[in-house]
mmCIF file of C-alpha atoms in Angstrom:
data_model
loop_
_atom_site.group_PDB
_atom_site.id
_atom_site.type_symbol
_atom_site.label_atom_id
_atom_site.label_comp_id
_atom_site.label_asym_id
_atom_site.label_seq_id
_atom_site.Cartn_x
_atom_site.Cartn_y
_atom_site.Cartn_z
ATOM 1 C CA UNK C 1 5.507 6.726 -39.652
ATOM 2 C CA UNK C 2 6.786 9.608 -37.564
ATOM 3 C CA UNK C 3 8.996 9.240 -34.533
ATOM 4 C CA UNK C 4 8.182 11.395 -31.564
ATOM 5 C CA UNK C 5 10.163 12.096 -28.442
ATOM 6 C CA UNK C 6 8.589 12.741 -25.079
ATOM 7 C CA UNK C 7 8.549 16.066 -23.304
ATOM 8 C CA UNK C 8 10.953 16.200 -20.384
ATOM 9 C CA UNK C 9 9.125 16.562 -17.071
ATOM 10 C CA UNK C 10 10.212 19.708 -15.267
ATOM 11 C CA UNK C 11 11.542 17.743 -12.278
ATOM 12 C CA UNK C 12 12.993 14.861 -14.294
ATOM 13 C CA UNK C 13 16.494 16.286 -14.509
ATOM 14 C CA UNK C 14 16.501 16.822 -10.742
ATOM 15 C CA UNK C 15 15.360 13.255 -10.105
ATOM 16 C CA UNK C 16 17.802 11.459 -12.407
ATOM 17 C CA UNK C 17 20.170 9.636 -10.098
ATOM 18 C CA UNK C 18 18.152 10.566 -7.004
ATOM 19 C CA UNK C 19 17.900 7.869 -4.382
ATOM 20 C CA UNK C 20 14.484 6.226 -4.274
ATOM 21 C CA UNK C 21 13.002 6.058 -0.793
ATOM 22 C CA UNK C 22 10.133 3.965 0.472
ATOM 23 C CA UNK C 23 7.564 4.030 3.205
ATOM 24 C CA UNK C 24 5.910 0.700 3.920
ATOM 25 C CA UNK C 25 3.275 0.652 6.616
ATOM 26 C CA UNK C 26 0.590 -1.754 7.788
ATOM 27 C CA UNK C 27 -2.655 -0.430 9.208
ATOM 28 C CA UNK C 28 -4.899 -2.592 11.344
ATOM 29 C CA UNK C 29 -8.524 -1.522 11.003
ATOM 30 C CA UNK C 30 -10.532 -2.575 14.045
ATOM 31 C CA UNK C 31 -14.302 -2.827 14.493
ATOM 32 C CA UNK C 32 -14.355 0.438 16.435
ATOM 33 C CA UNK C 33 -12.681 2.394 13.624
ATOM 34 C CA UNK C 34 -15.719 4.078 12.137
ATOM 35 C CA UNK C 35 -16.571 6.724 9.584
ATOM 36 C CA UNK C 36 -14.059 9.571 9.678
ATOM 37 C CA UNK C 37 -11.216 7.464 11.097
ATOM 38 C CA UNK C 38 -7.774 8.675 9.978
ATOM 39 C CA UNK C 39 -4.663 6.491 9.892
ATOM 40 C CA UNK C 40 -1.280 8.256 9.621
ATOM 41 C CA UNK C 41 1.258 6.379 7.488
ATOM 42 C CA UNK C 42 4.906 6.041 8.444
ATOM 43 C CA UNK C 43 7.150 9.059 8.691
ATOM 44 C CA UNK C 44 5.989 12.411 7.295
ATOM 45 C CA UNK C 45 7.322 13.389 3.868
ATOM 46 C CA UNK C 46 9.148 16.620 3.044
ATOM 47 C CA UNK C 47 6.910 18.968 1.067
ATOM 48 C CA UNK C 48 9.378 18.891 -1.858
ATOM 49 C CA UNK C 49 9.170 15.098 -2.230
ATOM 50 C CA UNK C 50 7.987 13.635 -5.530
ATOM 51 C CA UNK C 51 5.891 10.457 -5.333
ATOM 52 C CA UNK C 52 6.492 7.877 -8.048
ATOM 53 C CA UNK C 53 4.203 5.084 -6.958
ATOM 54 C CA UNK C 54 1.729 4.130 -4.273
ATOM 55 C CA UNK C 55 0.441 0.584 -4.098
ATOM 56 C CA UNK C 56 -1.471 -1.294 -1.468
ATOM 57 C CA UNK C 57 -2.938 -4.644 -0.564
ATOM 58 C CA UNK C 58 -5.760 -5.249 1.846
ATOM 59 C CA UNK C 59 -7.994 -7.784 3.511
ATOM 60 C CA UNK C 60 -11.637 -7.681 2.448
ATOM 61 C CA UNK C 61 -13.089 -4.867 4.554
ATOM 62 C CA UNK C 62 -16.791 -5.162 3.821
ATOM 63 C CA UNK C 63 -18.408 -1.767 4.174
ATOM 64 C CA UNK C 64 -15.178 0.205 3.658
ATOM 65 C CA UNK C 65 -16.460 1.657 0.405
ATOM 66 C CA UNK C 66 -15.148 5.242 0.491
ATOM 67 C CA UNK C 67 -11.495 5.602 1.444
ATOM 68 C CA UNK C 68 -9.175 8.514 0.622
ATOM 69 C CA UNK C 69 -5.406 9.038 0.684
ATOM 70 C CA UNK C 70 -3.889 12.477 1.049
ATOM 71 C CA UNK C 71 -2.028 14.841 3.349
ATOM 72 C CA UNK C 72 -2.426 16.291 6.827
ATOM 73 C CA UNK C 73 -0.123 18.424 8.957
ATOM 74 C CA UNK C 74 2.015 16.274 11.215
ATOM 75 C CA UNK C 75 0.491 15.136 14.495
ATOM 76 C CA UNK C 76 2.884 17.409 16.427
ATOM 77 C CA UNK C 77 1.668 20.363 14.305
ATOM 78 C CA UNK C 78 -2.012 19.624 15.010
ATOM 79 C CA UNK C 79 -2.863 17.067 12.280
ATOM 80 C CA UNK C 80 -4.971 19.585 10.359
ATOM 81 C CA UNK C 81 -6.238 18.261 7.034
ATOM 82 C CA UNK C 82 -4.467 19.776 4.011
ATOM 83 C CA UNK C 83 -5.991 17.656 1.246
ATOM 84 C CA UNK C 84 -7.352 14.310 2.373
ATOM 85 C CA UNK C 85 -8.015 12.907 -1.118
ATOM 86 C CA UNK C 86 -5.383 14.339 -3.473
ATOM 87 C CA UNK C 87 -3.700 10.937 -4.036
ATOM 88 C CA UNK C 88 -6.636 8.509 -3.918
ATOM 89 C CA UNK C 89 -10.311 9.428 -3.765
ATOM 90 C CA UNK C 90 -13.283 7.205 -2.962
ATOM 91 C CA UNK C 91 -11.564 3.818 -3.152
ATOM 92 C CA UNK C 92 -13.338 0.704 -1.960
ATOM 93 C CA UNK C 93 -11.594 -1.884 0.194
ATOM 94 C CA UNK C 94 -14.606 -4.224 0.292
ATOM 95 C CA UNK C 95 -12.764 -6.862 -1.774
ATOM 96 C CA UNK C 96 -9.335 -8.179 -0.888
ATOM 97 C CA UNK C 97 -6.298 -7.325 -3.002
ATOM 98 C CA UNK C 98 -2.875 -8.917 -2.736
ATOM 99 C CA UNK C 99 0.731 -8.448 -3.738
ATOM 100 C CA UNK C 100 0.569 -4.646 -3.668
ATOM 101 C CA UNK C 101 -1.695 -4.997 -6.692
ATOM 102 C CA UNK C 102 -3.931 -1.987 -6.064
ATOM 103 C CA UNK C 103 -2.927 1.470 -7.296
ATOM 104 C CA UNK C 104 -3.145 4.147 -4.610
ATOM 105 C CA UNK C 105 -1.954 7.022 -6.829
ATOM 106 C CA UNK C 106 -4.963 7.493 -9.103
ATOM 107 C CA UNK C 107 -6.267 10.981 -8.293
ATOM 108 C CA UNK C 108 -3.623 13.192 -9.974
ATOM 109 C CA UNK C 109 -3.845 13.443 -13.752
ATOM 110 C CA UNK C 110 -0.911 11.904 -15.612
ATOM 111 C CA UNK C 111 0.529 15.311 -16.432
ATOM 112 C CA UNK C 112 0.645 16.182 -12.699
ATOM 113 C CA UNK C 113 2.223 13.021 -11.317
ATOM 114 C CA UNK C 114 5.743 14.486 -11.480
ATOM 115 C CA UNK C 115 4.828 17.391 -9.194
ATOM 116 C CA UNK C 116 6.055 17.879 -5.660
ATOM 117 C CA UNK C 117 3.620 16.877 -2.936
ATOM 118 C CA UNK C 118 2.872 20.460 -1.908
ATOM 119 C CA UNK C 119 1.580 21.011 -5.453
ATOM 120 C CA UNK C 120 -0.462 17.789 -5.420
ATOM 121 C CA UNK C 121 -1.977 18.899 -2.106
ATOM 122 C CA UNK C 122 -3.196 22.120 -3.736
ATOM 123 C CA UNK C 123 -0.897 24.518 -1.879
ATOM 124 C CA UNK C 124 0.183 27.650 -3.754
ATOM 125 C CA UNK C 125 3.742 27.782 -2.370
ATOM 126 C CA UNK C 126 6.077 25.216 -0.890
ATOM 127 C CA UNK C 127 5.635 25.432 2.901
ATOM 128 C CA UNK C 128 9.048 23.772 3.335
ATOM 129 C CA UNK C 129 7.770 21.480 6.067
ATOM 130 C CA UNK C 130 6.860 17.863 6.644
ATOM 131 C CA UNK C 131 3.456 16.616 5.495
ATOM 132 C CA UNK C 132 1.819 13.510 6.904
ATOM 133 C CA UNK C 133 0.386 10.972 4.478
ATOM 134 C CA UNK C 134 -2.894 9.629 5.812
ATOM 135 C CA UNK C 135 -5.663 7.198 4.901
ATOM 136 C CA UNK C 136 -9.157 8.514 5.727
ATOM 137 C CA UNK C 137 -12.168 6.216 6.018
ATOM 138 C CA UNK C 138 -15.216 8.245 4.954
ATOM 139 C CA UNK C 139 -17.340 5.081 5.003
ATOM 140 C CA UNK C 140 -15.580 2.537 7.189
ATOM 141 C CA UNK C 141 -17.968 -0.339 7.779
ATOM 142 C CA UNK C 142 -17.436 -2.666 10.720
ATOM 143 C CA UNK C 143 -15.126 -5.303 9.208
ATOM 144 C CA UNK C 144 -11.653 -5.762 10.649
ATOM 145 C CA UNK C 145 -8.460 -6.411 8.727
ATOM 146 C CA UNK C 146 -5.106 -5.179 7.509
ATOM 147 C CA UNK C 147 -4.067 -2.702 4.833
ATOM 148 C CA UNK C 148 -0.434 -2.586 3.753
ATOM 149 C CA UNK C 149 0.720 0.466 1.795
ATOM 150 C CA UNK C 150 3.951 1.148 -0.105
ATOM 151 C CA UNK C 151 4.920 4.693 -1.129
ATOM 152 C CA UNK C 152 7.952 5.198 -3.381
ATOM 153 C CA UNK C 153 9.326 8.746 -3.527
ATOM 154 C CA UNK C 154 12.414 10.883 -4.016
ATOM 155 C CA UNK C 155 13.285 14.229 -2.483
ATOM 156 C CA UNK C 156 14.393 17.177 -4.592
#
């Protein structure tokens, strides 16, 4: 049996000892929040942040069958979409989940999960600015309820 060591992620050495930071936000989806509704989560993240985990829990939102998580410019910079589904693409919230049991960081391939958010968003260079994390309801349905999201990240 051979022993094998892992390959060091390019940002790993920069993250060792870095202080983990968290954004925890609760979104209240109302009946009037229809298809195309965008919910901005907490404070914007610096473009050189590295996300380690995104989890969420939600009430059963029947009809909310296509939900994305990604990045927009900040509201003060015009809230232009950068990549609305680079973190989570096409999730359904029709069934309830609890205890932050749902994974909201499924879109990037494993080998890309160590990358800075500007890279995950598909940008070719670091814009050195804040990016707003946002949940987009492509298919919202009419159910009302809460979604609570936790994002764990560090900044290089």
